[in-house]
Coordinates of C-alpha atoms and ligand atoms in Angstrom, one line a residue:
M1 CA 12.2 26.7 -10.4
N2 CA 10.8 24.2 -12.8
L3 CA 11.4 20.6 -11.7
K4 CA 10.9 17.5 -13.8
T5 CA 11.7 13.9 -12.6
I6 CA 12.3 11.4 -15.2
I7 CA 11.5 8.1 -14.0
L8 CA 13.4 5.0 -15.8
A9 CA 11.1 2.1 -16.1
A10 CA 12.1 0.4 -19.1
G11 CA 13.8 -2.7 -17.9
K12 CA 12.5 -5.9 -18.3
G13 CA 12.7 -7.5 -14.7
T14 CA 13.1 -11.2 -15.8
R15 CA 14.4 -12.1 -12.6
M16 CA 11.1 -11.3 -11.2
V17 CA 9.5 -14.5 -13.0
S18 CA 6.4 -12.8 -13.4
E19 CA 3.7 -12.1 -16.1
K20 CA 3.7 -8.6 -14.6
A21 CA 5.9 -5.6 -15.5
K22 CA 8.6 -5.1 -12.6
V23 CA 7.5 -1.8 -11.5
L24 CA 3.8 -3.0 -10.9
H25 CA 4.8 -5.3 -8.1
E26 CA 3.9 -3.6 -4.7
I27 CA 5.5 -2.7 -1.6
A28 CA 3.1 -2.4 1.1
G29 CA -0.1 -2.3 -1.1
K30 CA 1.3 0.4 -3.8
S31 CA 3.3 -0.5 -6.9
M32 CA 6.9 0.4 -6.9
L33 CA 6.1 3.0 -9.6
Q34 CA 3.6 4.7 -7.4
R35 CA 5.9 5.0 -4.7
V36 CA 8.6 6.6 -6.8
V37 CA 6.0 9.2 -8.4
E38 CA 4.5 10.0 -5.0
S39 CA 8.2 11.0 -3.8
A40 CA 8.5 13.2 -6.7
K41 CA 5.1 15.0 -6.6
E42 CA 6.0 15.5 -3.0
L43 CA 8.3 18.2 -4.4
D44 CA 5.7 19.5 -7.0
S45 CA 7.7 17.8 -9.8
K46 CA 6.2 17.0 -13.2
V47 CA 6.8 13.3 -13.4
L48 CA 7.7 11.4 -16.8
V49 CA 8.1 7.7 -17.2
V50 CA 10.3 6.1 -19.6
Y51 CA 8.5 2.5 -20.2
G52 CA 9.5 -0.3 -22.5
H53 CA 8.2 -3.6 -21.6
D54 CA 4.5 -3.9 -20.7
G55 CA 3.8 -0.3 -21.5
E56 CA 0.2 -0.6 -21.8
Q57 CA 0.0 -2.6 -18.5
V58 CA 2.3 0.1 -16.7
K59 CA 0.1 3.1 -18.1
Q60 CA -3.2 1.6 -17.3
A61 CA -2.0 0.8 -13.7
H62 CA -1.1 4.3 -12.9
S63 CA -3.7 6.1 -15.1
G64 CA -4.8 8.1 -12.2
F65 CA -1.6 10.0 -11.9
N66 CA -0.5 13.0 -14.0
I67 CA 2.2 11.4 -15.7
S68 CA 3.9 12.0 -19.1
W69 CA 4.9 8.8 -20.5
V70 CA 7.8 8.5 -23.0
E71 CA 8.5 5.0 -24.6
Q72 CA 11.8 3.7 -25.2
T73 CA 11.5 0.8 -27.9
E74 CA 14.9 -0.9 -27.5
Q75 CA 16.8 -0.7 -24.2
L76 CA 20.3 0.6 -25.2
G77 CA 21.3 1.7 -21.8
T78 CA 20.3 4.3 -19.0
G79 CA 21.8 7.4 -21.1
H80 CA 19.7 6.3 -24.2
A81 CA 16.7 5.9 -21.9
V82 CA 16.9 9.5 -20.3
K83 CA 17.7 10.8 -24.1
Q84 CA 14.2 9.4 -25.1
A85 CA 12.4 12.1 -22.6
L86 CA 14.7 15.1 -23.7
D87 CA 11.8 16.7 -26.0
L88 CA 9.7 17.3 -22.9
I89 CA 12.6 18.8 -21.0
D90 CA 13.4 22.5 -21.1
K91 CA 16.8 24.0 -20.8
N92 CA 15.7 25.9 -17.4
D93 CA 14.2 22.9 -16.1
V94 CA 16.0 21.2 -12.9
V95 CA 15.8 17.6 -14.0
L96 CA 15.9 14.7 -11.2
I97 CA 16.4 11.2 -12.7
L98 CA 15.1 8.4 -10.4
Y99 CA 14.3 4.7 -11.2
G100 CA 10.8 3.0 -11.1
D101 CA 12.4 0.0 -9.5
V102 CA 14.3 1.9 -6.5
P103 CA 10.8 2.3 -4.5
L104 CA 11.7 3.6 -1.2
I105 CA 13.7 6.7 -2.1
K106 CA 12.5 9.7 0.4
S107 CA 11.3 12.9 -0.9
T108 CA 13.6 14.6 1.9
T109 CA 16.7 13.3 0.0
L110 CA 15.3 14.3 -3.0
E111 CA 14.7 17.8 -1.8
Q112 CA 18.7 17.7 -0.9
M113 CA 19.3 16.5 -4.2
V114 CA 17.3 19.2 -6.1
G115 CA 18.7 22.0 -3.7
A116 CA 22.3 21.2 -5.0
V117 CA 21.6 22.0 -8.7
G118 CA 23.1 25.3 -9.8
D119 CA 24.4 26.4 -13.4
R120 CA 28.0 25.3 -11.9
S121 CA 27.0 22.3 -9.9
M122 CA 24.7 19.0 -10.2
S123 CA 24.1 16.4 -7.5
L124 CA 24.7 12.7 -7.4
L125 CA 23.4 10.2 -4.8
T126 CA 26.3 7.8 -3.8
V127 CA 26.3 5.4 -0.8
R128 CA 29.2 3.5 0.7
L129 CA 28.7 -0.6 0.6
A130 CA 30.2 -3.1 2.3
N131 CA 29.6 -5.0 -0.7
P132 CA 29.7 -2.7 -3.8
D133 CA 29.8 -5.7 -6.3
G134 CA 27.9 -5.0 -9.5
Y135 CA 27.5 -1.2 -9.2
G136 CA 28.9 1.6 -10.7
R137 CA 32.1 3.0 -8.7
I138 CA 32.8 6.7 -7.7
V139 CA 36.0 7.8 -8.6
R140 CA 37.4 10.8 -6.7
V141 CA 40.4 12.7 -7.1
N142 CA 41.4 15.2 -4.1
N143 CA 38.1 13.9 -2.6
K144 CA 36.0 15.5 -5.4
V145 CA 34.1 13.3 -7.7
T146 CA 35.7 13.0 -11.1
K147 CA 33.7 10.1 -12.9
I148 CA 31.8 6.9 -12.4
V149 CA 33.3 3.6 -14.0
E150 CA 30.8 0.6 -14.4
Q151 CA 31.9 -2.7 -12.9
K152 CA 32.6 -4.3 -16.0
D153 CA 34.7 -1.2 -17.3
A154 CA 36.4 -0.9 -14.0
S155 CA 40.2 -1.5 -13.5
E156 CA 41.7 -3.7 -10.6
T157 CA 42.1 -0.8 -8.2
E158 CA 38.8 0.9 -9.2
L159 CA 36.9 -2.2 -8.3
L160 CA 38.2 -1.9 -4.7
L161 CA 36.5 1.6 -4.2
D162 CA 33.3 1.0 -2.0
E163 CA 31.2 4.3 -2.9
V164 CA 29.0 3.5 -5.3
N165 CA 26.5 5.2 -7.7
T166 CA 23.0 4.8 -7.1
G167 CA 21.9 6.1 -10.4
I168 CA 19.8 9.0 -9.0
M169 CA 21.0 12.3 -10.0
A170 CA 19.6 16.1 -10.5
V171 CA 21.1 18.4 -13.4
K172 CA 20.2 21.4 -15.1
G173 CA 17.9 20.9 -18.3
A174 CA 20.5 22.9 -20.6
K175 CA 23.5 20.6 -19.5
L176 CA 21.5 17.4 -19.7
I177 CA 20.8 18.1 -23.4
E178 CA 24.0 18.9 -24.3
W179 CA 25.8 16.0 -22.6
L180 CA 23.4 13.1 -23.5
G181 CA 24.0 14.4 -27.3
R182 CA 27.5 13.6 -26.6
L183 CA 27.1 9.8 -25.3
N184 CA 28.6 7.1 -27.1
N185 CA 28.4 3.2 -26.4
N186 CA 32.2 2.7 -26.6
N187 CA 32.3 0.4 -23.4
A188 CA 32.1 -3.4 -22.2
Q189 CA 28.3 -3.4 -22.5
G190 CA 28.2 -1.4 -25.8
E191 CA 25.3 0.7 -24.0
Y192 CA 24.8 4.5 -23.7
Y193 CA 25.6 5.1 -20.0
L194 CA 24.2 7.9 -18.2
T195 CA 26.9 7.8 -15.8
D196 CA 29.3 9.0 -18.6
I197 CA 27.9 12.6 -18.2
I198 CA 29.7 12.9 -14.8
E199 CA 33.0 13.2 -16.3
M200 CA 31.5 15.4 -18.9
A201 CA 30.4 17.7 -16.2
V202 CA 33.8 17.6 -14.3
N203 CA 35.8 18.3 -17.9
E204 CA 33.7 21.8 -18.0
G205 CA 34.0 22.6 -14.5
V206 CA 30.7 21.5 -13.1
L207 CA 30.9 20.4 -9.6
I208 CA 29.5 17.2 -8.6
K209 CA 27.8 17.4 -5.3
S210 CA 27.4 13.8 -3.6
I211 CA 24.6 13.6 -1.3
H212 CA 24.0 10.4 0.5
P213 CA 20.7 8.9 1.8
D214 CA 19.7 8.3 5.5
N215 CA 19.5 4.8 5.3
E216 CA 20.6 2.2 2.5
F217 CA 17.2 1.0 1.7
E218 CA 16.0 4.3 0.0
V219 CA 18.6 3.4 -2.8
Q220 CA 18.1 -0.4 -2.9
G221 CA 16.7 -1.7 -6.5
V222 CA 14.3 -4.3 -6.7
N223 CA 15.4 -7.2 -9.5
S224 CA 14.0 -10.1 -7.7
K225 CA 11.2 -11.5 -5.2
I226 CA 13.8 -11.7 -2.6
Q227 CA 14.8 -8.2 -2.8
L228 CA 11.2 -7.2 -3.1
N229 CA 10.4 -9.0 0.2
E230 CA 13.7 -7.3 1.8
L231 CA 12.4 -4.1 1.0
E232 CA 8.9 -4.6 2.1
R233 CA 10.3 -6.1 5.5
E234 CA 12.3 -2.7 5.8
Y235 CA 9.3 -0.5 5.1
Q236 CA 7.1 -2.7 7.5
Q237 CA 9.8 -2.4 10.4
L238 CA 10.1 1.4 9.8
K239 CA 6.1 1.8 10.1
A240 CA 6.1 -0.4 13.2
L241 CA 8.9 1.7 14.8
E242 CA 7.0 4.8 13.8
L243 CA 4.0 3.4 15.6
M244 CA 5.9 2.6 18.6
G245 CA 7.3 5.9 18.5
L246 CA 3.8 7.5 18.7
G247 CA 2.9 5.2 21.6
V248 CA 1.1 2.3 20.3
T249 CA 2.0 -0.7 22.0
L250 CA 2.8 -3.7 19.6
A251 CA 3.0 -7.4 20.7
D252 CA 5.5 -7.9 18.1
K253 CA 6.9 -5.2 15.7
A254 CA 7.7 -7.7 13.2
R255 CA 4.1 -9.2 13.0
I256 CA 2.1 -6.3 11.7
D257 CA 1.8 -5.1 8.1
I258 CA 0.4 -1.6 7.3
R259 CA -0.4 -1.1 3.5
G260 CA -1.6 2.3 3.8
D261 CA -2.0 4.8 6.7
I262 CA -3.0 4.4 10.2
I263 CA -4.2 7.6 12.1
L264 CA -4.0 7.7 15.7
T265 CA -6.6 9.8 17.2
G266 CA -6.0 8.7 20.9
S267 CA -3.2 7.0 23.2
D268 CA -2.8 3.6 24.8
I269 CA -3.6 1.7 21.7
Y270 CA -2.8 -1.8 21.8
I271 CA -2.5 -4.4 18.8
D272 CA -1.4 -7.9 19.1
V273 CA 0.2 -10.2 16.5
N274 CA -0.5 -10.7 12.9
N275 CA -2.7 -7.7 12.2
V276 CA -3.0 -6.2 8.7
F277 CA -4.1 -2.6 8.0
E278 CA -4.9 -1.5 4.6
G279 CA -6.0 1.7 3.2
R280 CA -7.0 4.5 5.7
V281 CA -7.6 3.4 9.2
S282 CA -8.1 5.6 12.3
L283 CA -7.6 4.1 15.6
G284 CA -8.9 6.0 18.8
K285 CA -7.8 6.0 22.6
N286 CA -7.5 2.7 24.2
V287 CA -8.7 0.7 21.4
H288 CA -7.3 -2.8 21.6
I289 CA -6.9 -5.1 18.6
G290 CA -6.5 -8.9 18.9
P291 CA -4.5 -10.9 17.0
N292 CA -5.0 -11.9 13.2
C293 CA -7.4 -9.0 12.0
V294 CA -7.7 -7.3 8.8
I295 CA -8.7 -3.9 9.0
Q296 CA -9.3 -1.9 5.9
N297 CA -10.4 1.7 5.6
A298 CA -12.2 2.0 8.8
V299 CA -13.0 4.4 11.8
I300 CA -12.2 2.5 14.9
S301 CA -13.3 4.9 18.0
D302 CA -12.1 5.3 21.7
G303 CA -12.4 2.1 23.6
V304 CA -13.2 -0.3 21.0
V305 CA -12.1 -4.2 21.4
I306 CA -11.7 -6.1 18.3
K307 CA -11.2 -9.5 19.3
A308 CA -9.2 -12.1 17.5
N309 CA -9.7 -13.0 13.8
S310 CA -12.1 -10.3 12.8
V311 CA -12.3 -8.7 9.4
L312 CA -13.6 -4.9 9.1
E313 CA -13.8 -3.3 5.6
N314 CA -15.2 0.2 4.9
C315 CA -16.8 0.7 8.2
I316 CA -17.4 2.8 11.3
V317 CA -17.1 1.5 14.8
G318 CA -18.5 3.8 17.5
K319 CA -16.9 4.1 21.0
N320 CA -16.5 1.5 23.5
S321 CA -18.1 -1.4 21.0
T322 CA -16.9 -5.0 21.1
I323 CA -16.3 -6.9 17.7
G324 CA -15.7 -10.4 17.3
P325 CA -13.9 -13.0 17.6
F326 CA -14.7 -13.9 14.2
A327 CA -16.8 -11.2 13.1
R328 CA -16.9 -9.7 9.7
L329 CA -17.9 -6.0 9.3
R330 CA -18.6 -5.3 5.3
P331 CA -18.5 -2.0 3.7
G332 CA -21.3 0.2 5.1
A333 CA -21.4 -1.2 8.7
E334 CA -21.9 1.8 10.8
L335 CA -21.9 1.1 14.5
A336 CA -23.0 3.5 17.2
N337 CA -21.2 3.5 20.6
D338 CA -21.7 0.4 22.8
V339 CA -22.3 -1.8 20.2
H340 CA -21.6 -5.7 20.7
I341 CA -21.0 -7.8 17.5
G342 CA -20.2 -11.3 18.5
N343 CA -18.5 -14.3 16.7
F344 CA -19.8 -15.6 13.2
V345 CA -21.5 -12.4 12.5
E346 CA -21.7 -10.5 9.4
I347 CA -22.8 -7.0 9.0
K348 CA -23.4 -5.2 5.7
K349 CA -24.6 -1.7 4.8
T350 CA -26.3 -1.7 8.0
T351 CA -26.5 1.3 10.9
I352 CA -26.6 -0.2 14.6
G353 CA -27.8 2.1 17.1
A354 CA -26.1 2.6 20.7
G355 CA -26.1 -0.1 22.9
S356 CA -27.6 -2.9 20.6
K357 CA -26.2 -6.5 20.3
V358 CA -25.9 -8.9 17.6
N359 CA -23.7 -11.6 19.8
H360 CA -24.0 -14.8 17.7
L361 CA -24.1 -16.5 14.3
S362 CA -26.1 -13.6 12.1
Y363 CA -26.0 -12.0 8.8
I364 CA -27.5 -8.5 9.0
G365 CA -27.7 -6.7 5.7
D366 CA -29.2 -3.5 4.3
A367 CA -30.7 -3.0 7.8
E368 CA -31.4 0.0 10.1
I369 CA -31.2 -0.9 13.7
G370 CA -32.2 1.2 16.3
K371 CA -30.8 1.6 20.1
G372 CA -30.7 -1.0 22.6
V373 CA -31.9 -3.8 20.4
N374 CA -31.0 -7.3 21.2
V375 CA -30.6 -9.6 18.0
G376 CA -31.0 -13.4 19.0
A377 CA -28.5 -16.0 17.6
G378 CA -29.0 -17.3 14.1
T379 CA -30.9 -14.2 12.9
I380 CA -31.2 -13.8 9.3
T381 CA -32.3 -10.7 7.4
C382 CA -33.5 -12.3 4.2
N383 CA -32.5 -9.2 2.1
Y384 CA -32.3 -10.2 -1.4
D385 CA -35.1 -11.7 -3.4
G386 CA -32.7 -12.9 -6.0
V387 CA -33.0 -9.7 -8.0
N388 CA -33.5 -6.6 -5.7
K389 CA -32.1 -5.9 -2.2
H390 CA -34.5 -5.0 0.5
K391 CA -34.3 -3.1 3.8
T392 CA -35.1 -4.1 7.2
E393 CA -35.8 -2.1 10.2
I394 CA -35.6 -2.9 13.7
K395 CA -36.6 0.2 15.8
D396 CA -35.5 0.9 19.4
G397 CA -35.6 -1.7 22.2
A398 CA -36.5 -4.6 20.0
F399 CA -35.8 -8.1 20.9
I400 CA -35.4 -10.7 18.0
G401 CA -35.7 -14.1 19.1
S402 CA -33.3 -16.6 18.1
G403 CA -33.4 -18.2 14.7
T404 CA -35.4 -15.5 13.1
Q405 CA -35.7 -14.8 9.6
L406 CA -36.6 -11.2 8.6
V407 CA -38.1 -11.2 5.1
A408 CA -37.4 -7.7 3.5
P409 CA -38.7 -5.0 3.3
I410 CA -39.9 -5.4 6.8
T411 CA -40.1 -3.4 10.0
V412 CA -39.8 -4.5 13.5
G413 CA -41.8 -2.0 15.8
A414 CA -39.9 -0.4 19.0
E415 CA -40.0 -2.5 22.0
A416 CA -41.6 -5.6 20.0
T417 CA -40.6 -9.1 20.7
L418 CA -40.3 -11.7 17.9
G419 CA -40.4 -15.3 19.5
A420 CA -37.6 -17.7 18.3
G421 CA -37.7 -19.4 15.1
T422 CA -40.2 -16.7 13.7
T423 CA -40.0 -16.1 9.8
L424 CA -41.5 -12.6 9.9
S425 CA -43.0 -11.6 6.5
K426 CA -45.3 -8.8 7.6
D427 CA -44.2 -6.0 9.9
A428 CA -44.2 -6.5 13.6
P429 CA -46.2 -4.1 15.7
A430 CA -44.6 -2.1 18.5
D431 CA -44.8 -3.4 22.3
T432 CA -46.4 -7.0 21.1
L433 CA -45.2 -10.3 20.8
T434 CA -45.1 -11.5 17.5
V435 CA -44.3 -15.3 16.8
T436 CA -44.8 -17.7 13.6
R437 CA -44.5 -21.0 14.6
A438 CA -46.3 -24.4 13.5
K439 CA -48.5 -25.6 16.5
Q440 CA -46.3 -28.5 18.6
I441 CA -47.7 -31.8 18.7
T442 CA -46.5 -34.8 20.6
L443 CA -47.6 -38.3 19.0
K444 CA -48.1 -40.7 22.0
S445 CA -49.0 -43.5 19.6
W446 CA -45.4 -43.2 18.0
K447 CA -43.1 -46.1 18.7
K448 CA -39.3 -46.3 18.0
P449 CA -38.9 -48.4 14.9
V450 CA -37.2 -51.8 15.4
K451 CA -34.8 -53.8 13.2
N452 CA -36.3 -56.5 11.1
Ligands
UD1_501 C1 23.3 1.4 -13.2 C2 24.1 2.4 -13.4 C3 25.2 2.0 -12.2 C4 24.6 1.9 -10.8 C5 23.3 1.2 -11.0 C6 22.6 1.3 -9.5 C7 24.5 2.9 -15.7 C8 25.2 3.0 -16.7 N1 25.0 2.3 -14.5 O1 23.6 0.3 -13.7 O2 26.3 3.0 -12.1 O3 25.5 1.5 -9.8 O4 22.5 1.6 -11.8 O5 21.4 0.3 -9.6 O6 23.6 4.3 -15.5 N2 16.9 1.4 -17.8 C9 16.1 1.8 -18.9 N3 16.5 1.7 -20.0 C10 17.6 1.0 -20.5 C11 18.5 0.8 -19.4 C12 18.1 0.9 -18.1 O7 14.9 2.3 -18.6 O8 17.8 1.1 -21.5 C13 16.3 1.3 -16.4 C14 16.2 -0.1 -15.9 O9 14.8 -0.4 -15.9 C15 16.4 0.3 -14.3 C16 17.5 1.4 -14.3 O10 17.2 2.2 -15.6 O11 15.2 0.7 -13.6 C17 18.8 0.6 -14.2 O12 19.1 -0.1 -15.1 P1 19.9 -1.2 -14.9 O13 20.5 -1.9 -16.2 O14 19.7 -2.0 -13.7 O15 21.5 -0.6 -14.6 P2 22.9 -1.1 -13.9 O16 23.4 -1.8 -14.9 O17 22.3 -1.7 -13.0
CA502 CA1 20.8 -2.5 -11.5

């Protein structure tokens, strides 16, 4: 079977009150359109997107996806929108119609939709709503779907119907081509309604199979920032429930945000309140994450403790290491096991060997630190000369006194000690004490100034 998905995304989205195209607004770190495209691609579908407003913006933001773009220059209705894509539809295709602003549709629901399409049948996703206001109503006779009436065209009795059209449908290409060719705009809104093909199908004896989503949020559309946030919270709640189902303990299921994927590689993980996860983050056994951390694309190994207010990005943390509070691991920070990174410490593009400690107020960038190294408070790698970055190497067992500046490129030998306050500009030999310090003097003749 050749599946093609047409995603309608030509609407303007005025109510978003934004310079940005509606479908570019994000749910959990991905544009709404990307979410819909990904759901369709899970079914191995070809994807066609009908765009109108802000087309260039939308195309550019999704250039990494294999999408065929179709322009609808004037928004004359959903039927007209689908029609614009017909040049790319073959008679033998199964065509699935989705909406760029209905972002949380699940691929499992779409599979059901597609599975129900035949030469004598098509599928329609419908849902019963407590408040059906604004939606097209599903009209049934003898329990069989016979047509869809739009709110603005509905009679008093039709308005009482609570089964509504989600807009999502799947149909054989040949039928779609034929029926769309017969659409007219003789209705209350003067639009070409996609929904009119349902009655045409019924008149030809094609069976309308109604499918229902597992959750209402799957078919909820976004027209405003409020609706965007409602779906964001639905999505986040789902993710939180999923994590707890897999054994993670959350301090508060409403105060965690996952904008990407968390991969669990162990059990008994604890996550305190207000944590944000982005990209791909893997968490090992017994990992403990304190409140208010932001963790992006990171590997957090077994037994790691991340204390409050730490920010980790593109980094690897080895087993039983301790990070924070208030630590920042920047891209390329790679920590071996049992490493301690303390408060107000920034680590960038640096490997740190097992058991080493950088406990207070330091900047370590472009460095290679061996095992069992102790980096004292206030140590700075002077890695940048204003033009180029240079490397600092600190070998196993070295002890860096407090307030030290390491002027890179530079090497501190194994088991070397640097005295506090050293500005190291030449390599420090192994097993020795190196110190650069102005000689201390005390002026006995000195007197405190007195007020005139
Ligand atoms: C449509 C359905 C209605 C259904 C509702 C669900 C029709 C005629 N009505 O109504 O039965 O209950 O969706 O939300 O289909 N679009 C275009 N080009 C256009 C018009 C619309 O791309 O010319 C896109 C919009 O960007 C949007 C989607 O199609 O993503 C739906 O359009 P909208 O105007 O919201 O349709 P409704 O009137 O809400
Ligand atoms: Ca709508």
